[in-house]
PDB file of C-alpha atoms in Angstrom:
ATOM      1  CA  MET A   1     -54.940  16.105 -22.098  1.00 45.00           C
ATOM      2  CA  LYS A   2     -55.959  18.185 -19.114  1.00 50.00           C
ATOM      3  CA  LEU A   3     -55.812  21.974 -19.172  1.00 50.00           C
ATOM      4  CA  LYS A   4     -53.014  22.112 -16.580  1.00 54.00           C
ATOM      5  CA  ASN A   5     -50.862  19.947 -18.836  1.00 48.00           C
ATOM      6  CA  LEU A   6     -51.674  22.222 -21.754  1.00 49.00           C
ATOM      7  CA  VAL A   7     -50.739  25.274 -19.682  1.00 49.00           C
ATOM      8  CA  PHE A   8     -47.451  23.638 -18.705  1.00 47.00           C
ATOM      9  CA  LEU A   9     -46.642  22.659 -22.283  1.00 44.00           C
ATOM     10  CA  LEU A  10     -47.555  26.093 -23.588  1.00 49.00           C
ATOM     11  CA  SER A  11     -45.415  27.711 -20.887  1.00 51.00           C
ATOM     12  CA  LEU A  12     -42.468  25.646 -22.024  1.00 43.00           C
ATOM     13  CA  LEU A  13     -43.205  26.523 -25.623  1.00 47.00           C
ATOM     14  CA  LEU A  14     -43.595  30.248 -24.989  1.00 49.00           C
ATOM     15  CA  PHE A  15     -41.055  30.801 -22.268  1.00 46.00           C
ATOM     16  CA  GLY A  16     -38.755  27.790 -22.508  1.00 44.00           C
ATOM     17  CA  CYS A  17     -35.832  29.860 -23.716  1.00 43.00           C
ATOM     18  CA  SER A  18     -34.687  31.400 -20.473  1.00 42.00           C
ATOM     19  CA  VAL A  19     -33.182  34.836 -20.277  1.00 44.00           C
ATOM     20  CA  GLY A  20     -30.497  33.626 -17.901  1.00 45.00           C
ATOM     21  CA  LYS A  21     -26.726  33.808 -17.830  1.00 46.00           C
ATOM     22  CA  LYS A  22     -26.202  33.736 -21.587  1.00 52.00           C
ATOM     23  CA  SER A  23     -23.839  36.256 -23.076  1.00 50.00           C
ATOM     24  CA  GLU A  24     -25.703  39.367 -24.120  1.00 63.00           C
ATOM     25  CA  PRO A  25     -25.945  39.966 -27.879  1.00 65.00           C
ATOM     26  CA  ILE A  26     -24.281  43.057 -29.267  1.00 77.00           C
ATOM     27  CA  ARG A  27     -26.938  45.740 -29.621  1.00 79.00           C
ATOM     28  CA  THR A  28     -26.795  48.546 -32.170  1.00 81.00           C
ATOM     29  CA  GLY A  29     -29.265  51.163 -30.928  1.00 85.00           C
ATOM     30  CA  THR A  30     -30.518  51.738 -34.479  1.00 91.00           C
ATOM     31  CA  TYR A  31     -34.217  51.388 -33.580  1.00 95.00           C
ATOM     32  CA  PHE A  32     -36.457  52.002 -30.562  1.00 95.00           C
ATOM     33  CA  ASP A  33     -34.832  50.394 -27.501  1.00 95.00           C
ATOM     34  CA  LEU A  34     -37.443  47.839 -26.415  1.00 96.00           C
ATOM     35  CA  VAL A  35     -34.983  46.072 -24.079  1.00 96.00           C
ATOM     36  CA  GLU A  36     -34.230  49.273 -22.172  1.00 96.00           C
ATOM     37  CA  LEU A  37     -37.958  50.012 -21.852  1.00 97.00           C
ATOM     38  CA  LEU A  38     -38.657  46.520 -20.494  1.00 98.00           C
ATOM     39  CA  ASP A  39     -35.714  46.743 -18.074  1.00 97.00           C
ATOM     40  CA  GLU A  40     -37.034  50.076 -16.724  1.00 97.00           C
ATOM     41  CA  GLN A  41     -40.528  48.618 -16.228  1.00 97.00           C
ATOM     42  CA  ILE A  42     -39.139  45.541 -14.473  1.00 97.00           C
ATOM     43  CA  ALA A  43     -36.990  47.675 -12.148  1.00 96.00           C
ATOM     44  CA  ALA A  44     -40.166  49.508 -11.062  1.00 95.00           C
ATOM     45  CA  PHE A  45     -42.050  46.199 -10.642  1.00 96.00           C
ATOM     46  CA  GLU A  46     -39.259  44.830  -8.476  1.00 94.00           C
ATOM     47  CA  GLU A  47     -39.829  47.690  -6.023  1.00 93.00           C
ATOM     48  CA  GLU A  48     -43.648  47.770  -6.200  1.00 93.00           C
ATOM     49  CA  ARG A  49     -44.202  43.969  -6.402  1.00 95.00           C
ATOM     50  CA  PRO A  50     -47.512  44.105  -8.319  1.00 96.00           C
ATOM     51  CA  THR A  51     -49.622  41.032  -8.984  1.00 97.00           C
ATOM     52  CA  LEU A  52     -49.985  39.558 -12.456  1.00 97.00           C
ATOM     53  CA  THR A  53     -53.346  38.080 -13.456  1.00 97.00           C
ATOM     54  CA  LYS A  54     -52.976  35.766 -16.456  1.00 97.00           C
ATOM     55  CA  GLU A  55     -55.732  34.199 -18.515  1.00 97.00           C
ATOM     56  CA  LEU A  56     -54.445  31.532 -20.865  1.00 96.00           C
ATOM     57  CA  SER A  57     -56.479  29.920 -23.633  1.00 96.00           C
ATOM     58  CA  VAL A  58     -55.097  26.914 -25.502  1.00 94.00           C
ATOM     59  CA  ASN A  59     -57.159  25.429 -28.345  1.00 91.00           C
ATOM     60  CA  GLY A  60     -60.356  26.727 -26.728  1.00 90.00           C
ATOM     61  CA  GLU A  61     -59.628  25.702 -23.105  1.00 94.00           C
ATOM     62  CA  THR A  62     -59.094  28.563 -20.653  1.00 95.00           C
ATOM     63  CA  ASP A  63     -57.398  28.827 -17.266  1.00 96.00           C
ATOM     64  CA  GLN A  64     -56.602  31.780 -15.021  1.00 96.00           C
ATOM     65  CA  VAL A  65     -53.843  32.276 -12.472  1.00 96.00           C
ATOM     66  CA  ILE A  66     -52.645  35.155 -10.271  1.00 96.00           C
ATOM     67  CA  VAL A  67     -48.940  35.372  -9.421  1.00 96.00           C
ATOM     68  CA  GLN A  68     -46.589  37.776  -7.684  1.00 95.00           C
ATOM     69  CA  PHE A  69     -42.948  37.662  -8.687  1.00 95.00           C
ATOM     70  CA  ASP A  70     -40.066  38.007  -6.225  1.00 91.00           C
ATOM     71  CA  SER A  71     -37.335  39.019  -8.649  1.00 94.00           C
ATOM     72  CA  ALA A  72     -36.451  40.805 -11.868  1.00 95.00           C
ATOM     73  CA  LYS A  73     -35.366  37.443 -13.287  1.00 96.00           C
ATOM     74  CA  GLN A  74     -38.930  36.099 -12.987  1.00 96.00           C
ATOM     75  CA  TRP A  75     -40.327  39.180 -14.749  1.00 97.00           C
ATOM     76  CA  LYS A  76     -37.716  38.816 -17.519  1.00 97.00           C
ATOM     77  CA  GLU A  77     -38.731  35.193 -18.025  1.00 96.00           C
ATOM     78  CA  GLU A  78     -42.416  36.188 -18.109  1.00 97.00           C
ATOM     79  CA  LEU A  79     -41.696  38.863 -20.725  1.00 97.00           C
ATOM     80  CA  GLY A  80     -39.188  36.658 -22.568  1.00 96.00           C
ATOM     81  CA  LEU A  81     -40.954  36.798 -25.938  1.00 96.00           C
ATOM     82  CA  PHE A  82     -40.887  40.592 -25.839  1.00 98.00           C
ATOM     83  CA  TYR A  83     -37.142  40.533 -25.140  1.00 97.00           C
ATOM     84  CA  GLN A  84     -36.687  38.121 -28.051  1.00 95.00           C
ATOM     85  CA  ALA A  85     -38.425  40.672 -30.305  1.00 96.00           C
ATOM     86  CA  ASP A  86     -35.501  43.096 -29.915  1.00 95.00           C
ATOM     87  CA  ILE A  87     -34.514  44.342 -33.388  1.00 96.00           C
ATOM     88  CA  ASN A  88     -31.421  46.218 -32.191  1.00 94.00           C
ATOM     89  CA  LYS A  89     -29.238  43.110 -32.529  1.00 91.00           C
ATOM     90  CA  LEU A  90     -26.056  43.181 -34.570  1.00 89.00           C
ATOM     91  CA  GLY A  91     -26.809  42.245 -38.157  1.00 90.00           C
ATOM     92  CA  LEU A  92     -30.314  43.758 -38.159  1.00 93.00           C
ATOM     93  CA  GLU A  93     -29.297  47.424 -38.353  1.00 91.00           C
ATOM     94  CA  THR A  94     -30.387  47.744 -42.013  1.00 94.00           C
ATOM     95  CA  SER A  95     -33.188  45.149 -41.947  1.00 96.00           C
ATOM     96  CA  TYR A  96     -36.071  47.517 -41.130  1.00 97.00           C
ATOM     97  CA  VAL A  97     -37.545  50.703 -42.502  1.00 97.00           C
ATOM     98  CA  THR A  98     -38.978  53.187 -39.982  1.00 96.00           C
ATOM     99  CA  GLU A  99     -41.950  55.373 -40.806  1.00 96.00           C
ATOM    100  CA  GLU A 100     -43.803  57.865 -38.663  1.00 95.00           C
ATOM    101  CA  LEU A 101     -47.505  58.565 -39.144  1.00 94.00           C
ATOM    102  CA  SER A 102     -49.571  61.270 -37.523  1.00 88.00           C
ATOM    103  CA  THR A 103     -53.131  60.037 -37.113  1.00 79.00           C
ATOM    104  CA  GLY A 104     -54.621  63.082 -35.419  1.00 77.00           C
ATOM    105  CA  THR A 105     -53.969  65.803 -32.896  1.00 83.00           C
ATOM    106  CA  ASP A 106     -51.301  64.578 -30.463  1.00 89.00           C
ATOM    107  CA  ILE A 107     -51.576  61.015 -31.852  1.00 93.00           C
ATOM    108  CA  LYS A 108     -48.532  59.471 -33.506  1.00 94.00           C
ATOM    109  CA  LYS A 109     -47.608  56.008 -34.752  1.00 95.00           C
ATOM    110  CA  VAL A 110     -44.047  54.824 -35.472  1.00 96.00           C
ATOM    111  CA  ILE A 111     -43.660  51.550 -37.393  1.00 97.00           C
ATOM    112  CA  ASP A 112     -40.489  49.511 -37.926  1.00 97.00           C
ATOM    113  CA  SER A 113     -41.228  47.123 -40.826  1.00 97.00           C
ATOM    114  CA  ALA A 114     -38.928  44.359 -42.050  1.00 97.00           C
ATOM    115  CA  LYS A 115     -37.664  44.879 -45.593  1.00 97.00           C
ATOM    116  CA  THR A 116     -37.708  41.104 -46.268  1.00 95.00           C
ATOM    117  CA  ASP A 117     -39.241  37.906 -44.858  1.00 91.00           C
ATOM    118  CA  ARG A 118     -35.900  36.898 -43.312  1.00 91.00           C
ATOM    119  CA  PRO A 119     -36.262  38.324 -39.779  1.00 94.00           C
ATOM    120  CA  SER A 120     -38.942  36.650 -37.651  1.00 95.00           C
ATOM    121  CA  VAL A 121     -39.997  40.042 -36.263  1.00 97.00           C
ATOM    122  CA  ARG A 122     -41.950  41.415 -39.224  1.00 97.00           C
ATOM    123  CA  SER A 123     -43.091  44.690 -37.670  1.00 98.00           C
ATOM    124  CA  ILE A 124     -43.195  46.683 -34.454  1.00 98.00           C
ATOM    125  CA  GLU A 125     -45.730  49.471 -34.086  1.00 98.00           C
ATOM    126  CA  TYR A 126     -45.405  52.119 -31.353  1.00 97.00           C
ATOM    127  CA  ASN A 127     -48.493  54.202 -30.570  1.00 96.00           C
ATOM    128  CA  TYR A 128     -48.169  57.549 -28.800  1.00 95.00           C
ATOM    129  CA  ARG A 129     -50.648  60.089 -27.448  1.00 92.00           C
ATOM    130  CA  ALA A 130     -49.244  63.496 -26.467  1.00 90.00           C
ATOM    131  CA  ASP A 131     -45.724  62.014 -26.816  1.00 90.00           C
ATOM    132  CA  ARG A 132     -46.504  59.325 -24.202  1.00 95.00           C
ATOM    133  CA  LEU A 133     -46.220  55.680 -25.232  1.00 96.00           C
ATOM    134  CA  GLU A 134     -49.652  53.998 -25.127  1.00 97.00           C
ATOM    135  CA  SER A 135     -49.004  50.621 -26.760  1.00 98.00           C
ATOM    136  CA  ILE A 136     -46.555  48.481 -28.700  1.00 98.00           C
ATOM    137  CA  ARG A 137     -47.711  45.820 -31.183  1.00 98.00           C
ATOM    138  CA  ILE A 138     -45.263  43.211 -32.505  1.00 98.00           C
ATOM    139  CA  ILE A 139     -45.938  40.801 -35.374  1.00 98.00           C
ATOM    140  CA  MET A 140     -43.676  37.732 -35.624  1.00 97.00           C
ATOM    141  CA  LYS A 141     -43.740  35.053 -38.337  1.00 95.00           C
ATOM    142  CA  ASP A 142     -41.465  32.218 -39.287  1.00 91.00           C
ATOM    143  CA  GLU A 143     -41.811  29.229 -41.570  1.00 89.00           C
ATOM    144  CA  ASN A 144     -39.627  26.345 -42.679  1.00 87.00           C
ATOM    145  CA  PRO A 145     -40.346  22.814 -43.956  1.00 87.00           C
ATOM    146  CA  VAL A 146     -40.917  21.522 -40.370  1.00 89.00           C
ATOM    147  CA  TYR A 147     -42.911  24.265 -38.659  1.00 88.00           C
ATOM    148  CA  LYS A 148     -44.805  27.509 -39.134  1.00 92.00           C
ATOM    149  CA  PHE A 149     -45.716  30.079 -36.515  1.00 92.00           C
ATOM    150  CA  GLU A 150     -47.390  33.456 -36.305  1.00 95.00           C
ATOM    151  CA  LYS A 151     -47.497  35.528 -33.118  1.00 96.00           C
ATOM    152  CA  GLU A 152     -48.897  38.879 -32.153  1.00 98.00           C
ATOM    153  CA  LEU A 153     -47.518  40.454 -28.986  1.00 98.00           C
ATOM    154  CA  SER A 154     -48.832  43.673 -27.464  1.00 98.00           C
ATOM    155  CA  LEU A 155     -47.807  45.835 -24.523  1.00 98.00           C
ATOM    156  CA  TYR A 156     -50.251  48.407 -23.081  1.00 98.00           C
ATOM    157  CA  PHE A 157     -49.293  51.384 -20.936  1.00 98.00           C
ATOM    158  CA  ASN A 158     -51.032  53.811 -18.587  1.00 96.00           C
ATOM    159  CA  VAL A 159     -49.585  57.263 -17.952  1.00 91.00           C
ATOM    160  CA  VAL A 160     -48.711  57.627 -14.260  1.00 90.00           C
ATOM    161  CA  GLN A 161     -47.064  60.849 -13.058  1.00 89.00           C
ATOM    162  CA  GLY A 162     -46.066  61.712 -16.620  1.00 88.00           C
ATOM    163  CA  LYS A 163     -44.486  58.314 -17.362  1.00 91.00           C
ATOM    164  CA  SER A 164     -45.724  55.376 -19.409  1.00 94.00           C
ATOM    165  CA  VAL A 165     -46.166  52.395 -17.063  1.00 96.00           C
ATOM    166  CA  LEU A 166     -46.820  48.876 -18.331  1.00 98.00           C
ATOM    167  CA  SER A 167     -50.347  47.880 -17.279  1.00 98.00           C
ATOM    168  CA  SER A 168     -51.072  44.772 -19.374  1.00 98.00           C
ATOM    169  CA  PHE A 169     -49.864  42.620 -22.234  1.00 98.00           C
ATOM    170  CA  THR A 170     -51.234  40.029 -24.626  1.00 98.00           C
ATOM    171  CA  ILE A 171     -49.707  37.233 -26.659  1.00 97.00           C
ATOM    172  CA  SER A 172     -51.629  35.276 -29.276  1.00 97.00           C
ATOM    173  CA  GLY A 173     -50.609  32.952 -32.023  1.00 95.00           C
ATOM    174  CA  ASP A 174     -50.895  29.855 -34.125  1.00 94.00           C
ATOM    175  CA  GLN A 175     -48.277  27.176 -34.536  1.00 91.00           C
ATOM    176  CA  SER A 176     -48.189  24.109 -36.705  1.00 91.00           C
ATOM    177  CA  MET A 177     -45.563  21.391 -36.957  1.00 88.00           C
ATOM    178  CA  ILE A 178     -45.278  18.277 -39.072  1.00 86.00           C
ATOM    179  CA  LEU A 179     -46.942  15.294 -37.331  1.00 81.00           C
ATOM    180  CA  LYS A 180     -48.407  17.527 -34.582  1.00 83.00           C
ATOM    181  CA  ASP A 181     -51.824  19.087 -34.085  1.00 85.00           C
ATOM    182  CA  GLU A 182     -52.098  22.807 -34.737  1.00 89.00           C
ATOM    183  CA  LEU A 183     -51.765  24.916 -31.605  1.00 91.00           C
ATOM    184  CA  ASN A 184     -53.824  28.094 -31.111  1.00 94.00           C
ATOM    185  CA  TYR A 185     -53.156  30.071 -27.966  1.00 95.00           C
ATOM    186  CA  SER A 186     -53.707  33.433 -26.351  1.00 97.00           C
ATOM    187  CA  LEU A 187     -52.492  34.954 -23.120  1.00 97.00           C
ATOM    188  CA  LYS A 188     -54.003  38.065 -21.545  1.00 98.00           C
ATOM    189  CA  ALA A 189     -52.085  39.462 -18.595  1.00 98.00           C
ATOM    190  CA  LYS A 190     -53.005  42.391 -16.346  1.00 98.00           C
ATOM    191  CA  ILE A 191     -50.581  43.994 -13.913  1.00 97.00           C
ATOM    192  CA  GLY A 192     -52.166  45.293 -10.707  1.00 92.00           C
ATOM    193  CA  LYS A 193     -51.438  46.326  -7.160  1.00 73.00           C
TER     194      LYS A 193
END
């Protein structure tokens, strides 16, 4: 199978669930509001129209593409997995324990960890320096008799005029299904002018 076919299949796998005209889930606001953060970043991108350089590796084959999105909808689809990692959905308000760690002068880490293996989002880690968000790391896992997947998603921010601005993100994971070959993939994306 050619790399372009792999890229297409992986795109469907990663981003096939569109963030379109579905009814919005009820959100509780119990934990850090990842959806609001992403919406703010996308609103800025819609005005600035930055480029996105993506390097995708699937089972050892790598391809690179540069795109520029015309709408917030395209950005939401690109960041779809991060939106799916929202833990402020109704029914999850008591599913996580939040702990705050100070790892040095002006360095802080806040971790939301799942209390059980039930939610697919196992943990979200927020890293701050001088009260400015530097990165978010999300661990997702799910397993049933048919499939098993593990994903690590990360968002990285630069401080621009006192605000944390999304500068890059990564997605990596492994997936296995009955009667299918194991899939190992990674995506590195850099947002630029």
